[in-house]
Short mmCIF file of C-alpha atoms and ligand atoms in Angstrom, two decimals:
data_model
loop_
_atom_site.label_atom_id
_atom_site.label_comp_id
_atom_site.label_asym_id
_atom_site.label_seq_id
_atom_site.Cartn_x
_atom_site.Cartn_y
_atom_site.Cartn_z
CA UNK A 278 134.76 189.98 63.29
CA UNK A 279 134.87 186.35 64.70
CA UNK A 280 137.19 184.34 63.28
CA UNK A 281 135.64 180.95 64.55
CA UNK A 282 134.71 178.59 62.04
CA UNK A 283 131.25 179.06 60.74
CA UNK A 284 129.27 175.68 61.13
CA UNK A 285 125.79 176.07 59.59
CA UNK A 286 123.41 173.55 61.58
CA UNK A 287 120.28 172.75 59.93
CA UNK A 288 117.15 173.33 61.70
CA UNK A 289 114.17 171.40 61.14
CA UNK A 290 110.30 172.91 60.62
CA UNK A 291 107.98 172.12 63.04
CA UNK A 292 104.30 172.74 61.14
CA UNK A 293 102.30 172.49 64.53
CA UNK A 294 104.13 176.11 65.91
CA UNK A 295 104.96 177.00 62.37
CA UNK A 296 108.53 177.20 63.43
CA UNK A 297 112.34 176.09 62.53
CA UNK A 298 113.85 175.33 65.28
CA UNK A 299 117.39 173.32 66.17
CA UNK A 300 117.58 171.45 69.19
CA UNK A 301 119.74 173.67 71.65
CA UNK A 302 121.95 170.53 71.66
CA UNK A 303 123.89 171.28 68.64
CA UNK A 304 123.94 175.35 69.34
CA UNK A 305 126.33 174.43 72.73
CA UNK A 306 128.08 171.59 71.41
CA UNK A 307 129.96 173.44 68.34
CA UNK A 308 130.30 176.58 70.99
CA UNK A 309 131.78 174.37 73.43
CA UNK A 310 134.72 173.42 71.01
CA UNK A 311 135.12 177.39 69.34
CA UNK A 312 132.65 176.85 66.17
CA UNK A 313 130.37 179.18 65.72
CA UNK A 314 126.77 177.78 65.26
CA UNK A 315 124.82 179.37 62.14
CA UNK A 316 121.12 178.04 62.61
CA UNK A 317 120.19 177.07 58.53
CA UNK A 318 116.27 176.97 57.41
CA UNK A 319 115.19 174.41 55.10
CA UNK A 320 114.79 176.68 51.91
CA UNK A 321 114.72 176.93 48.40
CA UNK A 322 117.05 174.09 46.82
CA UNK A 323 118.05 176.56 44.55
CA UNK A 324 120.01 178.65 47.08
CA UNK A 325 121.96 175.89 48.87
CA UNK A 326 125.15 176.84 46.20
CA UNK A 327 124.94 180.26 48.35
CA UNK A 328 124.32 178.78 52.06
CA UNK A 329 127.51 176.03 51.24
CA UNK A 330 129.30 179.37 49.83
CA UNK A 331 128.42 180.98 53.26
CA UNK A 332 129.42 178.62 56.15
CA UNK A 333 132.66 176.70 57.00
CA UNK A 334 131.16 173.01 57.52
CA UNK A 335 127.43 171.82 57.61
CA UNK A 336 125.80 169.81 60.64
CA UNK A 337 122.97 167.60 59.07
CA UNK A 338 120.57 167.31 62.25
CA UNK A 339 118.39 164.41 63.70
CA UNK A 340 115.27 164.64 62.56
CA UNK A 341 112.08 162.67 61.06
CA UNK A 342 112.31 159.53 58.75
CA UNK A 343 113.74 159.94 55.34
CA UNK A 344 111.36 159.15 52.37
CA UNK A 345 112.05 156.18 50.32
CA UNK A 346 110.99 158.04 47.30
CA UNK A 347 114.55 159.81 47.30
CA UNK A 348 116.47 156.29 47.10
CA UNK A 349 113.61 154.81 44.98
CA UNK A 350 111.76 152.91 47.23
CA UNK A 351 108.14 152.85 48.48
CA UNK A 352 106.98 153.60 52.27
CA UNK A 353 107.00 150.25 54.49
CA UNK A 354 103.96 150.48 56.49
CA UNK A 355 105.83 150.92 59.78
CA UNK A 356 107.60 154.17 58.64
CA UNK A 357 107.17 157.39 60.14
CA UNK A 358 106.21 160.60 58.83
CA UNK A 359 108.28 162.12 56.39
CA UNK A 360 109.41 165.50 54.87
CA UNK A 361 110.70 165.25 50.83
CA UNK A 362 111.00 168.80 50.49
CA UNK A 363 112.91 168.60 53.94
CA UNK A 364 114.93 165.55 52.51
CA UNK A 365 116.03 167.18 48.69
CA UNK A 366 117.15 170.21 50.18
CA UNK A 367 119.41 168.90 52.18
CA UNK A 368 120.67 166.25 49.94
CA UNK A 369 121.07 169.04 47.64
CA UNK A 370 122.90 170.95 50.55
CA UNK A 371 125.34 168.18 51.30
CA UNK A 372 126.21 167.50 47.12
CA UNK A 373 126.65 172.02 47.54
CA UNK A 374 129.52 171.43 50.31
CA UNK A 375 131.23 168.65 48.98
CA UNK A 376 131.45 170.20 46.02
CA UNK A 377 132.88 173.28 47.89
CA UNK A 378 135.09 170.70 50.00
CA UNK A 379 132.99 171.95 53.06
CA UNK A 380 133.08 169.34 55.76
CA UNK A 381 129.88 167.43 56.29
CA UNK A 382 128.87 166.30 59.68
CA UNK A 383 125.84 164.37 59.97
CA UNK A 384 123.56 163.11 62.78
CA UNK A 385 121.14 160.56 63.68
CA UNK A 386 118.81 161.60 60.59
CA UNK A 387 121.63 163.29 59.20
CA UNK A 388 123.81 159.92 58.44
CA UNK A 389 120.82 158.76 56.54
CA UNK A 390 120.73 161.69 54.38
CA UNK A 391 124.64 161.98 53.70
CA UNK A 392 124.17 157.87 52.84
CA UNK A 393 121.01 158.67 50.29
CA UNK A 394 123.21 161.61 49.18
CA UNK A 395 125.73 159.39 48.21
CA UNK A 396 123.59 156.92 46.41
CA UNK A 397 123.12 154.63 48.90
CA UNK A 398 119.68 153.11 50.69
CA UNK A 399 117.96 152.60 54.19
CA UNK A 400 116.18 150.16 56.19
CA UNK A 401 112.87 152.42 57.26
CA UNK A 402 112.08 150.11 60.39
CA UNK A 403 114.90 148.60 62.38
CA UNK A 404 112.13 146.03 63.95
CA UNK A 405 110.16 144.83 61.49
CA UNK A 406 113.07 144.92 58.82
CA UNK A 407 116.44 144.08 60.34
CA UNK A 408 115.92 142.56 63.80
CA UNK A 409 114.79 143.26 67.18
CA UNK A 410 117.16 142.22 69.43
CA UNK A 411 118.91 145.73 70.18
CA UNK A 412 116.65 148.47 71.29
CA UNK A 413 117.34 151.23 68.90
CA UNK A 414 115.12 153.83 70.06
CA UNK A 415 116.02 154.08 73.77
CA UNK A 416 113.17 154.79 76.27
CA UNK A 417 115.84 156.45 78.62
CA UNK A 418 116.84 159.96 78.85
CA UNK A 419 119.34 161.27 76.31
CA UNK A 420 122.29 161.70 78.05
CA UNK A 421 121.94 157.64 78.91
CA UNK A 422 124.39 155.58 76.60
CA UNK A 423 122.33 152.49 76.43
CA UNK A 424 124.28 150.04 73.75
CA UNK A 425 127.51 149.35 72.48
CA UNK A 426 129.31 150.71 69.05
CA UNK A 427 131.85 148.67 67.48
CA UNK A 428 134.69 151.35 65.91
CA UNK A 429 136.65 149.96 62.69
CA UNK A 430 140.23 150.03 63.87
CA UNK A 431 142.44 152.68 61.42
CA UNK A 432 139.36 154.30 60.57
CA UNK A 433 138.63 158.41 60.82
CA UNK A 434 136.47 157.56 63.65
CA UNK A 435 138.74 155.36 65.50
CA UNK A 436 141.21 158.21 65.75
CA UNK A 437 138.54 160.45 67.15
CA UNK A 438 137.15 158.02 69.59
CA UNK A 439 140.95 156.66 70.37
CA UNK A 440 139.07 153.02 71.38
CA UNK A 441 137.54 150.08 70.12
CA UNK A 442 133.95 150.20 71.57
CA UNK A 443 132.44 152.86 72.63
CA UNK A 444 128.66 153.31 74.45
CA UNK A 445 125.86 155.53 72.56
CA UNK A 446 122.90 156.62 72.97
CA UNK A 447 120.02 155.60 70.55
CA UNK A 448 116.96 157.43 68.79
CA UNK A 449 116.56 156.09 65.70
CA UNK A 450 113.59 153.22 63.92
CA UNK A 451 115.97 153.49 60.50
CA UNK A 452 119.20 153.11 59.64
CA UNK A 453 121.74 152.49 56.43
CA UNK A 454 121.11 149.32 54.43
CA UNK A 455 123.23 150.00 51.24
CA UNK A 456 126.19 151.99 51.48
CA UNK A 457 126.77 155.18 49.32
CA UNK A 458 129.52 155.08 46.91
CA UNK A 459 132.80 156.74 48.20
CA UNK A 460 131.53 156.06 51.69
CA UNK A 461 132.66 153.69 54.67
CA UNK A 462 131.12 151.93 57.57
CA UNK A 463 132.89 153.23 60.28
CA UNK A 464 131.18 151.54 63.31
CA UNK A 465 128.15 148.82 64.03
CA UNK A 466 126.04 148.07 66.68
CA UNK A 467 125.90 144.32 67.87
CA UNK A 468 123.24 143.55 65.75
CA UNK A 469 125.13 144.62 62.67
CA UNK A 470 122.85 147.98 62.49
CA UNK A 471 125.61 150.86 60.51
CA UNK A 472 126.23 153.64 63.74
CA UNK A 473 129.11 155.34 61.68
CA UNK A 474 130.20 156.38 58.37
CA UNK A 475 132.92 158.03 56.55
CA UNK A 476 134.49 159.19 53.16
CA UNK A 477 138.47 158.66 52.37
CA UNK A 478 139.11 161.74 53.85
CA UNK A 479 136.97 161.97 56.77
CA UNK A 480 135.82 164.90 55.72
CA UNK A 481 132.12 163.36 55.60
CA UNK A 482 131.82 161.97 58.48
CA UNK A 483 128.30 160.89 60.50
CA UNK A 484 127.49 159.03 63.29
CA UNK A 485 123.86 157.60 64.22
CA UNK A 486 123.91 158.27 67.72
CA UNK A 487 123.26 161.94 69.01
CA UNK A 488 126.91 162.82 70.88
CA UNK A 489 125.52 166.52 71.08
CA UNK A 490 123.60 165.46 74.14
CA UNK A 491 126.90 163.37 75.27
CA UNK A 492 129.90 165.75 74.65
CA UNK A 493 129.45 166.95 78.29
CA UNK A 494 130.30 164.49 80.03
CA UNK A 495 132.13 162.00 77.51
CA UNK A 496 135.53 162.76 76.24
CA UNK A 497 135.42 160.82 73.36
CA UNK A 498 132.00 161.93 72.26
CA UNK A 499 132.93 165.75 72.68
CA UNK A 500 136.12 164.51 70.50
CA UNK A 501 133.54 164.18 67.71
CA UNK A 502 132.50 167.62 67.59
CA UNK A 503 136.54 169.01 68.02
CA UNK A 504 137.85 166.99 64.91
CA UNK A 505 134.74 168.26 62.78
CA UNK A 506 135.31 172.20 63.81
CA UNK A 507 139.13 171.92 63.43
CA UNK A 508 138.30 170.73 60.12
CA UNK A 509 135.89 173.27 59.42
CA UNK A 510 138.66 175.99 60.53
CA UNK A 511 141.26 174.33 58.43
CA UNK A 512 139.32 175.40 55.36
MN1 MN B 2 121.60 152.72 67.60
#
């Protein structure tokens, strides 16, 4: 029996194959750093007590935009399409783990669901709501870090990333407007635009960037994924 932690990534459901899939990304990252990836459907929100119960920490994926609905907004007409039944379960999911004390790592989409999760709201369209001098959604391949992060010194994040700026990559059209209750802003972009957050205990933690297609070759980006599954084993 494998005594790794158990990190349950969620997958996402692709209606054009009729498939869940998780981008292969995530799989090698948490092997890379002795995890042991656990792909999770999106299911019924009544069983996500049971998933929480069955993994050691939760990855919340990148994925498609986050419906307003869920933080009581309407759709700007510049938003992409959007998943509910996607977004409640895993909302539901992450509310499951914390109150488990699972640790919660969340990505690109995933730092907009852990924010909504905690109350909190999004911009839906980086250009036509915040500003449009960074370029958010990079045209450049993946493993390119193409702007600048700003880390809060003495936060969780700053002891991962052990420096004061650091260079991401960037897929994302929406990001955190209000922030959740019980969570901090852990890093910004130059333009302001939230690229980290954290709880007290760093035990939520997300970042808006996707360091799963960075680890390889970046120290401090691989350092994400080590803190979160030496949490995760802690448990
Ligand atoms: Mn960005």
């Amino acid at each position: 029996i494998s005594m790794k932690p158990r990190i349950g990534i969620m997958s996402r459901y692709l209606a054009k194959d009729n498939r869940f899939v998780t981008k292969a990304g995530y799989i090698y990252a948490i092997s890379a750093v002795g995890g042991l990836p656990i792909q999770i459907p999106i299911a019924d929100v009544a069983d996500v007590d049971a998933i929480a119960g069955m993994v050691d920490g939760i990855i919340i994926t990148g994925g498609a935009d986050v419906t307003p609905l869920v933080y009581g907004e309407q759709p700007v007409p510049a938003i992409g399409p959007t998943c509910g039944a996607n977004d409640r379960f895993e909302i539901a999911l992450i509310h499951a783990a914390l109150a488990k004390k699972k640790p919660v790592l969340g990505i690109c989409r995933g730092i907009q669901v852990i924010n909504v999760a905690f109350g909190g709201t999004l911009y839906q369209d980086i250009p036509s709501q915040i500003s449009r001098d960074i370029c958010h959604n990079q045209g450049a391949a993946g493993t390119e870090r193409t702007h600048s992060a700003a880390i809060e010194p003495g936060s969780y994040m700053h002891g991962i990333a052990k420096c004061d700026t650091m260079l991401v990559n960037s897929f994302h059209h929406q990001a955190l407007n209000t922030i959740g209750d019980g969570l901090k802003v852990s890093a910004r972009a130059m333009d302001g635009v939230v690229e980290a957050v954290e709880n007290a205990d760093g035990s939520v933690f997300a970042v808006q960037w996707h360091p799963e297609l960075l680890y390889a070759e970046n120290p401090e980006h691989r350092a994400i994924f080590e803190a979160f599954v030496k949490r995760c084993a802690a448990k």
